[in-house]
PDB file of N, CA, C and O in Angstrom:
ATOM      1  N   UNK T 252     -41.952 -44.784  92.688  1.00  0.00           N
ATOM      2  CA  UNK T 252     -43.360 -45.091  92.720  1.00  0.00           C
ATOM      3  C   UNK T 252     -44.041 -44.734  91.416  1.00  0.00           C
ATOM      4  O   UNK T 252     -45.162 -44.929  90.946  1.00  0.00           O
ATOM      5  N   UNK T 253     -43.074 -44.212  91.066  1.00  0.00           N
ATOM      6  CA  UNK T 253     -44.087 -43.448  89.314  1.00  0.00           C
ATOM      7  C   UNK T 253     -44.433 -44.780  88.614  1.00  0.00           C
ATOM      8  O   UNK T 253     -45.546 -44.939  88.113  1.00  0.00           O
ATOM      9  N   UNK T 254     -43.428 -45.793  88.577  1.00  0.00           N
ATOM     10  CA  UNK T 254     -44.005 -46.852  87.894  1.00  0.00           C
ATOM     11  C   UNK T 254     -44.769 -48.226  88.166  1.00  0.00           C
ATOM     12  O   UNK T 254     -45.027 -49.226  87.497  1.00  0.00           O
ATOM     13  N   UNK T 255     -45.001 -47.805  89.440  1.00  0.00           N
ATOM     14  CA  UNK T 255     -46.456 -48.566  89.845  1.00  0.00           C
ATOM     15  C   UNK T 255     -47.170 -48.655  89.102  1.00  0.00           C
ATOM     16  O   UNK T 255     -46.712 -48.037  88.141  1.00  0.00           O
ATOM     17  N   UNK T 256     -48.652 -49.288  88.707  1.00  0.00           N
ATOM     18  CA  UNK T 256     -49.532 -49.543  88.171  1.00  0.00           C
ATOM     19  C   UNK T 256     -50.409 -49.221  89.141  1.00  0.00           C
ATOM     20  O   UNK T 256     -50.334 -49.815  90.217  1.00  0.00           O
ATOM     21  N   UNK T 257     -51.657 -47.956  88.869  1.00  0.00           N
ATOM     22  CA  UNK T 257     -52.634 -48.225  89.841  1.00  0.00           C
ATOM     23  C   UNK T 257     -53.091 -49.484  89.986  1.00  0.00           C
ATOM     24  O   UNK T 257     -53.046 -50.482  89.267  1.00  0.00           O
ATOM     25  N   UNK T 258     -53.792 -49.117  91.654  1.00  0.00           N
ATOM     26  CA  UNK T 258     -53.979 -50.954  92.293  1.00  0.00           C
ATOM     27  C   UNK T 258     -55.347 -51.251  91.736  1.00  0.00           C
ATOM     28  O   UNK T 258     -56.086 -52.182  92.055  1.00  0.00           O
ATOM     29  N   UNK T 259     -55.616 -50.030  90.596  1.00  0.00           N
ATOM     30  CA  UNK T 259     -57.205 -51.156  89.777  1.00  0.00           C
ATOM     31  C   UNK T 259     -56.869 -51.819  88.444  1.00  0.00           C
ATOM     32  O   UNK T 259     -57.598 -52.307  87.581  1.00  0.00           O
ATOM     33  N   UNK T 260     -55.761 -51.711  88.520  1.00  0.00           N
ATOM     34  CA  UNK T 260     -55.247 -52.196  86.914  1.00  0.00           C
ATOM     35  C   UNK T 260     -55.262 -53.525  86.676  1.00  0.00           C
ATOM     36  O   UNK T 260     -54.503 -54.278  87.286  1.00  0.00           O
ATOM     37  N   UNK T 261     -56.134 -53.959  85.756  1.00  0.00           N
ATOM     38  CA  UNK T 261     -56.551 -55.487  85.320  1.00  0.00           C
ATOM     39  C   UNK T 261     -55.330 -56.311  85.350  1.00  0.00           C
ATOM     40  O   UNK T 261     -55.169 -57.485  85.686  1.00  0.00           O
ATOM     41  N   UNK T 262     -54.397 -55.297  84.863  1.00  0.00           N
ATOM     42  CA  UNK T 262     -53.294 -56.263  83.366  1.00  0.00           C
ATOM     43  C   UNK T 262     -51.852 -55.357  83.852  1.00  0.00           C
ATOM     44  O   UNK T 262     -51.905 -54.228  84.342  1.00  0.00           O
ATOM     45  N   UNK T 263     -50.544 -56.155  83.584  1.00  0.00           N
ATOM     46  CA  UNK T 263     -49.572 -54.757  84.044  1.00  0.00           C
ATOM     47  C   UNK T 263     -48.157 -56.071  83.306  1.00  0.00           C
ATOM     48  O   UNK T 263     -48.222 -57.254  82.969  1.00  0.00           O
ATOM     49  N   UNK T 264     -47.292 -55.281  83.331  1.00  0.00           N
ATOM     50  CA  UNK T 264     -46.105 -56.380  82.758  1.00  0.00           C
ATOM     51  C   UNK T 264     -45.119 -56.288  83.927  1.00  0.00           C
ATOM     52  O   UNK T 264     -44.943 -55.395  84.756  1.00  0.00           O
ATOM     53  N   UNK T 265     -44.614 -57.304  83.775  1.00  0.00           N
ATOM     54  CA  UNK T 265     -43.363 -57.634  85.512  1.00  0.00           C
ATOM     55  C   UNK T 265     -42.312 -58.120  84.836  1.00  0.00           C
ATOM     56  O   UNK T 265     -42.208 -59.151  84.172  1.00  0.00           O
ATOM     57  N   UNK T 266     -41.338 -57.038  85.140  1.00  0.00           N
ATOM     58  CA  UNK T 266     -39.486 -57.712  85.521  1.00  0.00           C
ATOM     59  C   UNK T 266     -39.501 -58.119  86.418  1.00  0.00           C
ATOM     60  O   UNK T 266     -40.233 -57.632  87.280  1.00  0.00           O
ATOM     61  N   UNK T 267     -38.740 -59.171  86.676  1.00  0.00           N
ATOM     62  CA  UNK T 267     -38.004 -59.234  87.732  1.00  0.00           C
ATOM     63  C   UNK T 267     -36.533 -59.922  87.639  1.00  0.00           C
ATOM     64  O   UNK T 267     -35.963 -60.454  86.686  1.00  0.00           O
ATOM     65  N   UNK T 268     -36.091 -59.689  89.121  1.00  0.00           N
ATOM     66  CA  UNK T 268     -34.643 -59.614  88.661  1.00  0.00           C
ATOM     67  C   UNK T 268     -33.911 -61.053  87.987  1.00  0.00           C
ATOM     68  O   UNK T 268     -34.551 -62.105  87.979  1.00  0.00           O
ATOM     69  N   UNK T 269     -32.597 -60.978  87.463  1.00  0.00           N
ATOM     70  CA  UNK T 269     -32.649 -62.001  86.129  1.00  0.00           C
ATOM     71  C   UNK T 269     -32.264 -63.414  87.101  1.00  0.00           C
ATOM     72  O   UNK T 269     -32.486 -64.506  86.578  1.00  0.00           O
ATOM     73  N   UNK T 270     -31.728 -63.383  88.419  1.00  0.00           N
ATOM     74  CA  UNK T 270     -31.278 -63.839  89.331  1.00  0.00           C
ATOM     75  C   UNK T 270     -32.459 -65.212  89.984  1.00  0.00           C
ATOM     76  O   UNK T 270     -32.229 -66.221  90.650  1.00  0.00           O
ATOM     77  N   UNK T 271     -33.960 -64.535  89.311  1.00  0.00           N
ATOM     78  CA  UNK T 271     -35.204 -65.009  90.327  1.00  0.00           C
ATOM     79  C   UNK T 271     -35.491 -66.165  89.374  1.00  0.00           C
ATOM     80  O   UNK T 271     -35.279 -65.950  88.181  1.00  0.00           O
ATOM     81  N   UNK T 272     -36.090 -67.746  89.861  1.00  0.00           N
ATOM     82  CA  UNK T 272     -36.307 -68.881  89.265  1.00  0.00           C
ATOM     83  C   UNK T 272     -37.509 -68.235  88.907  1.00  0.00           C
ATOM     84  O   UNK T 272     -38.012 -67.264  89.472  1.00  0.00           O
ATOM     85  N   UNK T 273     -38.092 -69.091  87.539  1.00  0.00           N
ATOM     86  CA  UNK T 273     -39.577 -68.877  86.923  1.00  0.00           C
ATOM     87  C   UNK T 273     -40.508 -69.380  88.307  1.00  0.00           C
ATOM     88  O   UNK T 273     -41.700 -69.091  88.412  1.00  0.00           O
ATOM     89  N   UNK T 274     -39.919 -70.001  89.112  1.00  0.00           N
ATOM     90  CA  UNK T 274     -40.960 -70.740  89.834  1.00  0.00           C
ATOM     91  C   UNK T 274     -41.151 -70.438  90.615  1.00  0.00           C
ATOM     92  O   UNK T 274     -42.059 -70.894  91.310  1.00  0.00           O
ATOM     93  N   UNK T 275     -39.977 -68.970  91.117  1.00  0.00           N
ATOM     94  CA  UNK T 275     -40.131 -67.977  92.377  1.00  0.00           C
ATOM     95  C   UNK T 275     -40.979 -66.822  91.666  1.00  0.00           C
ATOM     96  O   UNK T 275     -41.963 -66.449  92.305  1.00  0.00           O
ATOM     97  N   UNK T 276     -40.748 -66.222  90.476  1.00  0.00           N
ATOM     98  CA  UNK T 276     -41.517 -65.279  89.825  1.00  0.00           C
ATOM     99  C   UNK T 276     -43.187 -66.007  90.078  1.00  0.00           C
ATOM    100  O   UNK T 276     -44.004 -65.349  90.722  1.00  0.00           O
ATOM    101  N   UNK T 277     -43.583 -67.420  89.503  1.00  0.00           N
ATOM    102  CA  UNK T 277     -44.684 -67.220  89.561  1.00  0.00           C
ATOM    103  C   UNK T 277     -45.840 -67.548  91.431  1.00  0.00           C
ATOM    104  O   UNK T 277     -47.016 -67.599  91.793  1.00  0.00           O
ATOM    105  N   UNK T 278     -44.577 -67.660  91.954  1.00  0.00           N
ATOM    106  CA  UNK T 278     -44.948 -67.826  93.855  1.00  0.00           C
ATOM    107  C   UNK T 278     -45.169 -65.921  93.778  1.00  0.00           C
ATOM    108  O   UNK T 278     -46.046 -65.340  94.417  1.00  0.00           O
ATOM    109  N   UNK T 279     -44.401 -65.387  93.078  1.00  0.00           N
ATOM    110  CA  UNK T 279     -44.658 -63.722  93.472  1.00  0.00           C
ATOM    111  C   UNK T 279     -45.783 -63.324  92.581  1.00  0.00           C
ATOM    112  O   UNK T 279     -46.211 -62.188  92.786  1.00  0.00           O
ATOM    113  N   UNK T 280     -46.269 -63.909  91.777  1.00  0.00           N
ATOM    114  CA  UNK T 280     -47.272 -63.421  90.907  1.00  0.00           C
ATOM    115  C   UNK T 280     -48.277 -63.919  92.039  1.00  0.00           C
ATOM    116  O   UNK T 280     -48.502 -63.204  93.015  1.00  0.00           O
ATOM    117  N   UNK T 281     -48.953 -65.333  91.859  1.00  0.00           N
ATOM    118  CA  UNK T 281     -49.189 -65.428  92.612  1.00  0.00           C
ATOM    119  C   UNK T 281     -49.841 -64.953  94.166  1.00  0.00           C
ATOM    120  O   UNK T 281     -51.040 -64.916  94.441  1.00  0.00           O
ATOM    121  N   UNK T 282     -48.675 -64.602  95.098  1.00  0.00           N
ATOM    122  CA  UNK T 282     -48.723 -63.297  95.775  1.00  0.00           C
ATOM    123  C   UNK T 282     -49.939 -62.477  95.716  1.00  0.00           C
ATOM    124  O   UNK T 282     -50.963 -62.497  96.399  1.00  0.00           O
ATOM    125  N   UNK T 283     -49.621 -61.860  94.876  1.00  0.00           N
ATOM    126  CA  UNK T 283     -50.107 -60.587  94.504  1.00  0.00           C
ATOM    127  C   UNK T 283     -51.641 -60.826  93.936  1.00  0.00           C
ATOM    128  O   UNK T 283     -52.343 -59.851  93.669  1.00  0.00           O
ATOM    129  N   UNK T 284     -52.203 -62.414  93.738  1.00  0.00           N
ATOM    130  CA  UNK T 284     -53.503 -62.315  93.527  1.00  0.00           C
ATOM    131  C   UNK T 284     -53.760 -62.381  92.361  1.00  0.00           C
ATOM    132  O   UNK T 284     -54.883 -62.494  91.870  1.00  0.00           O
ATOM    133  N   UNK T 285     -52.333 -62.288  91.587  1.00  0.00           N
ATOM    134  CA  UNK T 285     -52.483 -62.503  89.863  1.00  0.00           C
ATOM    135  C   UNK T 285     -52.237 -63.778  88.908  1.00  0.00           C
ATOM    136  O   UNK T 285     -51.398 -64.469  89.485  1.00  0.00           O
ATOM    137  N   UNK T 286     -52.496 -64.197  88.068  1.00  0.00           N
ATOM    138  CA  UNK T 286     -52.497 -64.954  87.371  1.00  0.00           C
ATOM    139  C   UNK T 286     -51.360 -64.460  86.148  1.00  0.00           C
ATOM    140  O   UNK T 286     -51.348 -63.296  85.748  1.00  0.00           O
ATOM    141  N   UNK T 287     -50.465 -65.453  85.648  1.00  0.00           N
ATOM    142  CA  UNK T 287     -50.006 -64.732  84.517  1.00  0.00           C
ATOM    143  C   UNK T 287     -50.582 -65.829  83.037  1.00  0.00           C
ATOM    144  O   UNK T 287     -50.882 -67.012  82.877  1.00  0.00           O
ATOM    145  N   UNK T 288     -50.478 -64.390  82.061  1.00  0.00           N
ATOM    146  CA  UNK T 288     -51.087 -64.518  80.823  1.00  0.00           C
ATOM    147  C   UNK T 288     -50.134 -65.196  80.003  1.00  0.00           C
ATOM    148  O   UNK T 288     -50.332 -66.155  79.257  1.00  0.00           O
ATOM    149  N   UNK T 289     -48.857 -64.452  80.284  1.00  0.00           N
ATOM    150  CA  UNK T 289     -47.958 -65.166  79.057  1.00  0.00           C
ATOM    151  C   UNK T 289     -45.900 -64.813  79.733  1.00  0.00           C
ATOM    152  O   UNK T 289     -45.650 -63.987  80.611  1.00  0.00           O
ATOM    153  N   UNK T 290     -45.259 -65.318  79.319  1.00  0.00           N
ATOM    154  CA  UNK T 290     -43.830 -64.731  79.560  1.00  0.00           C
ATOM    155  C   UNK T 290     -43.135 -65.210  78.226  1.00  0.00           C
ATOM    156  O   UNK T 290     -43.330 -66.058  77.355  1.00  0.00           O
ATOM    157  N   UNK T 291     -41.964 -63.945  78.609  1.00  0.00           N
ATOM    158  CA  UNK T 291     -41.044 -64.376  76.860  1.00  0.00           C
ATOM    159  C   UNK T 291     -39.694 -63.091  77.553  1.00  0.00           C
ATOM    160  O   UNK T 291     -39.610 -61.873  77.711  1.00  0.00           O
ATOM    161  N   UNK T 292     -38.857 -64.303  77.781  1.00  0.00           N
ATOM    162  CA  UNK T 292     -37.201 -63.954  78.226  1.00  0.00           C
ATOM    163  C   UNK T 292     -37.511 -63.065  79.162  1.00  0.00           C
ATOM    164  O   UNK T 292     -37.226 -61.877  79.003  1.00  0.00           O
ATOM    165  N   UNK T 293     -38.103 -63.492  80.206  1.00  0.00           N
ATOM    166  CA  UNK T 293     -37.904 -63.010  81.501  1.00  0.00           C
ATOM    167  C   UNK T 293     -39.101 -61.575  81.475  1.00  0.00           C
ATOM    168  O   UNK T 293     -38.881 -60.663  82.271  1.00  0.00           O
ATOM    169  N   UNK T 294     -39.862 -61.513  80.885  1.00  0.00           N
ATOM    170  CA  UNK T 294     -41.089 -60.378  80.817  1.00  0.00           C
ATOM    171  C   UNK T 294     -42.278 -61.286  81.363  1.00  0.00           C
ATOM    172  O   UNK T 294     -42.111 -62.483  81.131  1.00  0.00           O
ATOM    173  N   UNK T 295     -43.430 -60.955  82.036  1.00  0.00           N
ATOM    174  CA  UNK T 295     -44.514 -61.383  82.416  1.00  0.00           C
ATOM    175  C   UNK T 295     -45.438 -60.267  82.245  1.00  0.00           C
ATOM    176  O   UNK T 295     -45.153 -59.069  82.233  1.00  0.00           O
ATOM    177  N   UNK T 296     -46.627 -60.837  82.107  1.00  0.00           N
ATOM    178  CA  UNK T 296     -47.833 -60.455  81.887  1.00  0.00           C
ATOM    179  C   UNK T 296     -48.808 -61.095  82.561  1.00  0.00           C
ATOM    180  O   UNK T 296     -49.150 -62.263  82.375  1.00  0.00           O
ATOM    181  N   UNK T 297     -49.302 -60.259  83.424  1.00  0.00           N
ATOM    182  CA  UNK T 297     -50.088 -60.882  84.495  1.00  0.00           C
ATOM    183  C   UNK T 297     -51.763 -60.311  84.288  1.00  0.00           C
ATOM    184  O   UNK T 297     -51.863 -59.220  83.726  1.00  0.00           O
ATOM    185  N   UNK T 298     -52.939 -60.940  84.677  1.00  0.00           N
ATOM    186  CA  UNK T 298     -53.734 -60.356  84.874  1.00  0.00           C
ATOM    187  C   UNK T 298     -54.526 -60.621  86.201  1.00  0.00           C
ATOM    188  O   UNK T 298     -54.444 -61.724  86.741  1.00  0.00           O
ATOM    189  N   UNK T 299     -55.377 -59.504  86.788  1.00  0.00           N
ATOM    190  CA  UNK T 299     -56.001 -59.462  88.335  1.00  0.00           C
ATOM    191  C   UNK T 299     -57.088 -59.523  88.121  1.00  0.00           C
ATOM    192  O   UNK T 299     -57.470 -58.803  87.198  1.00  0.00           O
ATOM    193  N   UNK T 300     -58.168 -60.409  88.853  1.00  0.00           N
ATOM    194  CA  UNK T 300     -59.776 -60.009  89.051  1.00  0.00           C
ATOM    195  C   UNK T 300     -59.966 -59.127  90.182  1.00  0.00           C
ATOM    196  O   UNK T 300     -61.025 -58.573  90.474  1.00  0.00           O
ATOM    197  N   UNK T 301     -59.231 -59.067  90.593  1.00  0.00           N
ATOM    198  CA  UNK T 301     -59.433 -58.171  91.980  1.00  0.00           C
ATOM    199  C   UNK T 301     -58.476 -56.929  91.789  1.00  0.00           C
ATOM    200  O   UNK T 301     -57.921 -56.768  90.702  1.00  0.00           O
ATOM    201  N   UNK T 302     -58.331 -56.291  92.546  1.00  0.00           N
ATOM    202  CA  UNK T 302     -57.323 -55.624  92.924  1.00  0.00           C
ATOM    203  C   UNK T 302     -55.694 -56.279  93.439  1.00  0.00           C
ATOM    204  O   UNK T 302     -55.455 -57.003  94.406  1.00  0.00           O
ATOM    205  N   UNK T 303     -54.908 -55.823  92.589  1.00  0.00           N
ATOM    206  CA  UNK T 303     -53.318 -55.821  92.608  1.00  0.00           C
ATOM    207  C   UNK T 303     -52.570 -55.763  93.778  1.00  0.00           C
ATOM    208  O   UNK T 303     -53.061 -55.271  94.794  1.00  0.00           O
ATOM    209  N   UNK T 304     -51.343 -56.246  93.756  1.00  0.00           N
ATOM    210  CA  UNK T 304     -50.761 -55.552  95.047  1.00  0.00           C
ATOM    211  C   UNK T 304     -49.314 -55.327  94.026  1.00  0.00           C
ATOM    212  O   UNK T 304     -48.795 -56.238  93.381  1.00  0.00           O
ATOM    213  N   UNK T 305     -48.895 -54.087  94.060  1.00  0.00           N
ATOM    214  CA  UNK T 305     -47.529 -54.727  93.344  1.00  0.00           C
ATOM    215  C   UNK T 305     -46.698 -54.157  94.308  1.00  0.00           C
ATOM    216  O   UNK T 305     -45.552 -54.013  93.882  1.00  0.00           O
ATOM    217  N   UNK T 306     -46.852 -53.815  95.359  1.00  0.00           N
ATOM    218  CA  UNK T 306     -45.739 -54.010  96.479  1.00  0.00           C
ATOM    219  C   UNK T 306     -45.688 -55.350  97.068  1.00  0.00           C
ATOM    220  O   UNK T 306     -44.915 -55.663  97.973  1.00  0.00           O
ATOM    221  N   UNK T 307     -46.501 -56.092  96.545  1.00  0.00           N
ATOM    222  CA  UNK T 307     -46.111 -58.006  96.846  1.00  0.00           C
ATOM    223  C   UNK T 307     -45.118 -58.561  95.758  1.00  0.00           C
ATOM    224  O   UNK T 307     -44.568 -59.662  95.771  1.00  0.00           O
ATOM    225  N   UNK T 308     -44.992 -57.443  94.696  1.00  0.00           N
ATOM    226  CA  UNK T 308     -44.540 -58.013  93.681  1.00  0.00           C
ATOM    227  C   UNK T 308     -42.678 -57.793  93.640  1.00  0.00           C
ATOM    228  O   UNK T 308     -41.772 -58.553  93.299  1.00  0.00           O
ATOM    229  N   UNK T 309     -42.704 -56.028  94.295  1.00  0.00           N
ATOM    230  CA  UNK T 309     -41.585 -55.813  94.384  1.00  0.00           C
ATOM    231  C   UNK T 309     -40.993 -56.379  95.503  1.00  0.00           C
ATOM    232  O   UNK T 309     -39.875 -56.886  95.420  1.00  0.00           O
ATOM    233  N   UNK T 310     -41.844 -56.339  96.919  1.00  0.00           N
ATOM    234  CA  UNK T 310     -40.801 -57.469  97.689  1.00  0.00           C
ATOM    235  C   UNK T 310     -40.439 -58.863  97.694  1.00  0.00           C
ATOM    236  O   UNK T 310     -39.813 -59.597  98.459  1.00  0.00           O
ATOM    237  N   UNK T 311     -41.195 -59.024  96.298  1.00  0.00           N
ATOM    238  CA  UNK T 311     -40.588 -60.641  95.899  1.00  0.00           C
ATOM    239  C   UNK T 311     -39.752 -60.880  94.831  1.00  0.00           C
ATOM    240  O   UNK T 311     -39.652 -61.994  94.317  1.00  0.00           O
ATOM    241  N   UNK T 312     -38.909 -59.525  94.320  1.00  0.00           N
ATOM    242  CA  UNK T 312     -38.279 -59.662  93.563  1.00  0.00           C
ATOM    243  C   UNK T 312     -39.278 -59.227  91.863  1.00  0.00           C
ATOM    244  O   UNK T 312     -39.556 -59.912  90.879  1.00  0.00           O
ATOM    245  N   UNK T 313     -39.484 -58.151  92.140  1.00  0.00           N
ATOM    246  CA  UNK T 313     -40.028 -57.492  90.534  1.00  0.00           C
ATOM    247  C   UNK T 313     -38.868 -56.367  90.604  1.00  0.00           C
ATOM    248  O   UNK T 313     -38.424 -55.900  91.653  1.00  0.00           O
ATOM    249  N   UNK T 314     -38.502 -56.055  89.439  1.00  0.00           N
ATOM    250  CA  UNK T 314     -37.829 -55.233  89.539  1.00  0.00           C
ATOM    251  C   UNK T 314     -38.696 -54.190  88.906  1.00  0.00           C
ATOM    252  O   UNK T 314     -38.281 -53.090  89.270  1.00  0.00           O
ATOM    253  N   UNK T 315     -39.961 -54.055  87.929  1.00  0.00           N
ATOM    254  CA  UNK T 315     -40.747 -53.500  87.396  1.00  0.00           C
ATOM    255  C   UNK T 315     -41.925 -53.770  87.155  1.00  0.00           C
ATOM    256  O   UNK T 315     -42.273 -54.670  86.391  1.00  0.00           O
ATOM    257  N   UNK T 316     -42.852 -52.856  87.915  1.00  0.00           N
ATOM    258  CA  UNK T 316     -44.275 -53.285  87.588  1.00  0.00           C
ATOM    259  C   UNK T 316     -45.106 -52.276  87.040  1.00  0.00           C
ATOM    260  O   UNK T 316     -45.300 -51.264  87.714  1.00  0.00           O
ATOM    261  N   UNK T 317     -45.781 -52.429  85.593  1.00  0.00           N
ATOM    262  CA  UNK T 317     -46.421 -51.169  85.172  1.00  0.00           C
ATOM    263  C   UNK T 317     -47.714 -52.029  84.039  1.00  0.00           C
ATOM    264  O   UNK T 317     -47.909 -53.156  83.584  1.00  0.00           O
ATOM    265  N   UNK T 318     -48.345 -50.678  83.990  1.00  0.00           N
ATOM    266  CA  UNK T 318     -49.382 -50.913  82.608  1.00  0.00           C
ATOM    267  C   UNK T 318     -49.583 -50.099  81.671  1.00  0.00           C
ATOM    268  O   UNK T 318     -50.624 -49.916  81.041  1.00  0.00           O
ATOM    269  N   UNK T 319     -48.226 -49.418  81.529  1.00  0.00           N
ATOM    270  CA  UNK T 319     -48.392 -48.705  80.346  1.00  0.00           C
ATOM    271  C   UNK T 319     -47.786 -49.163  79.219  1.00  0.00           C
ATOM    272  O   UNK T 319     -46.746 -49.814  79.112  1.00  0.00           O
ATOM    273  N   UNK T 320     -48.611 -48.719  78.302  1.00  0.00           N
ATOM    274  CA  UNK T 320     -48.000 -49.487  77.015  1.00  0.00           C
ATOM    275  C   UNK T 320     -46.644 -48.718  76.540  1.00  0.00           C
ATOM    276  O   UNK T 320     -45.738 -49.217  75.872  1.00  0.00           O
ATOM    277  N   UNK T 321     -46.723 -47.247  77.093  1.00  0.00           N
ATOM    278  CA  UNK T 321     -45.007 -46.806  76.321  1.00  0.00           C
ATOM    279  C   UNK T 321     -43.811 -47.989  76.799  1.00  0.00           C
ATOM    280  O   UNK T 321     -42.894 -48.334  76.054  1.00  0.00           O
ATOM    281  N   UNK T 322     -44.042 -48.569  78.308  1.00  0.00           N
ATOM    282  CA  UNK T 322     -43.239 -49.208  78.733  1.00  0.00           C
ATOM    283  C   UNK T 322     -43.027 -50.494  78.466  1.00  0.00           C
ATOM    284  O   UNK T 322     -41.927 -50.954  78.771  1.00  0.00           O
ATOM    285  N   UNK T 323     -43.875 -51.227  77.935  1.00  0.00           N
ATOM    286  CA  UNK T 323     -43.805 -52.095  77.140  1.00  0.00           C
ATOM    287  C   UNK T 323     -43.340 -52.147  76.071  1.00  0.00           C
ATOM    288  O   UNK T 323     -43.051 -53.251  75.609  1.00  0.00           O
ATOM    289  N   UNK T 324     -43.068 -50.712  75.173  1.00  0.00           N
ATOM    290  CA  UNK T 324     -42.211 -51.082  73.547  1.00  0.00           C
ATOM    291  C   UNK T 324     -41.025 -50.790  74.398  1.00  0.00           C
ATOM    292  O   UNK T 324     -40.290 -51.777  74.422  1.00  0.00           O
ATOM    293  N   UNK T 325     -40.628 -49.930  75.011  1.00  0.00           N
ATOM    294  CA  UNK T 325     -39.604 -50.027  75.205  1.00  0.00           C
ATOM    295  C   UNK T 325     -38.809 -50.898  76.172  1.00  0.00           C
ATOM    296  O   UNK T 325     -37.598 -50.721  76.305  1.00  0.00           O
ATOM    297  N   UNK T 326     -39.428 -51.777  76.807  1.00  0.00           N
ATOM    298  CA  UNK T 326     -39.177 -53.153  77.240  1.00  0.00           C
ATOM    299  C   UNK T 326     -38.887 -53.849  75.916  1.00  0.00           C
ATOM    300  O   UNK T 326     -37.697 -54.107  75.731  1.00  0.00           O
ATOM    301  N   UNK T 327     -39.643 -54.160  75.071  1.00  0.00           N
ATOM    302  CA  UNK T 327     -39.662 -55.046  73.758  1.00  0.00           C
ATOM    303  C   UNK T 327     -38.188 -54.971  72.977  1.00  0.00           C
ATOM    304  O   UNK T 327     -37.393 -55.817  72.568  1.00  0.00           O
ATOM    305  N   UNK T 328     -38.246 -53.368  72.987  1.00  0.00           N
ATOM    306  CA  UNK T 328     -37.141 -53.048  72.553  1.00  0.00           C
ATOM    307  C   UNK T 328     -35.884 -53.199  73.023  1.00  0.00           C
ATOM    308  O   UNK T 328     -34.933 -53.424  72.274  1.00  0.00           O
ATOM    309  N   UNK T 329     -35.788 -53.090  74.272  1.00  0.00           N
ATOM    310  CA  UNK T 329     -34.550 -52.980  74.976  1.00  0.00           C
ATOM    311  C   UNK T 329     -33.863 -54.836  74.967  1.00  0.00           C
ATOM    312  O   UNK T 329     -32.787 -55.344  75.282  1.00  0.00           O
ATOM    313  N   UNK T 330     -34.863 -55.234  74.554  1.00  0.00           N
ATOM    314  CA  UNK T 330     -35.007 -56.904  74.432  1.00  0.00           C
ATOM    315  C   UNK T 330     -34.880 -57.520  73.807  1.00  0.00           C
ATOM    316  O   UNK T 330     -34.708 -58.703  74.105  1.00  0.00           O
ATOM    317  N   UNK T 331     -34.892 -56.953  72.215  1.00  0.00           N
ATOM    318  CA  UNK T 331     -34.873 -57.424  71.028  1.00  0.00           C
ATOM    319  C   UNK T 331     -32.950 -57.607  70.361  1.00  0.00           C
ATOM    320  O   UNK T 331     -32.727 -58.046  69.233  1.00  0.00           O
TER     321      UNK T 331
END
């Protein structure tokens, strides 16, 4: 649970697993009430007007949902 995103968080980045179609990722974005901003090799960036759900996100196949930026370089990185 540590890497939840509180459920007021505008903005948050999503794995999910490498297995999931873009077109099931964005039925789980979606979901969750979010819109996404951008993707690049399987990373998403979503943003919420409302409040989040990212337990819609993980039972649809996120393998990671957060908004911190440490986790993002080292996403970037682990990617590069």
């Amino acid at each position: 649970w540590a890497a939840r995103p509180p459920d007021t968080a505008p903005q948050a980045l999503i794995v999910f697993r490498p297995d999931l179609s873009d077109g099931a990722a964005l039925a789980a974005i979606a979901s969750s009430g979010g819109r996404p901003l951008w993707t690049s090799r399987g990373l998403w960036a979503v943003a919420w007007d409302g409040r989040q759900s990212a337990a819609a996100l993980y039972a649809r196949g996120a393998l990671l949902v957060t908004s911190s930026p440490v986790a993002a370089g080292c996403i970037a990185w682990s990617r590069g």
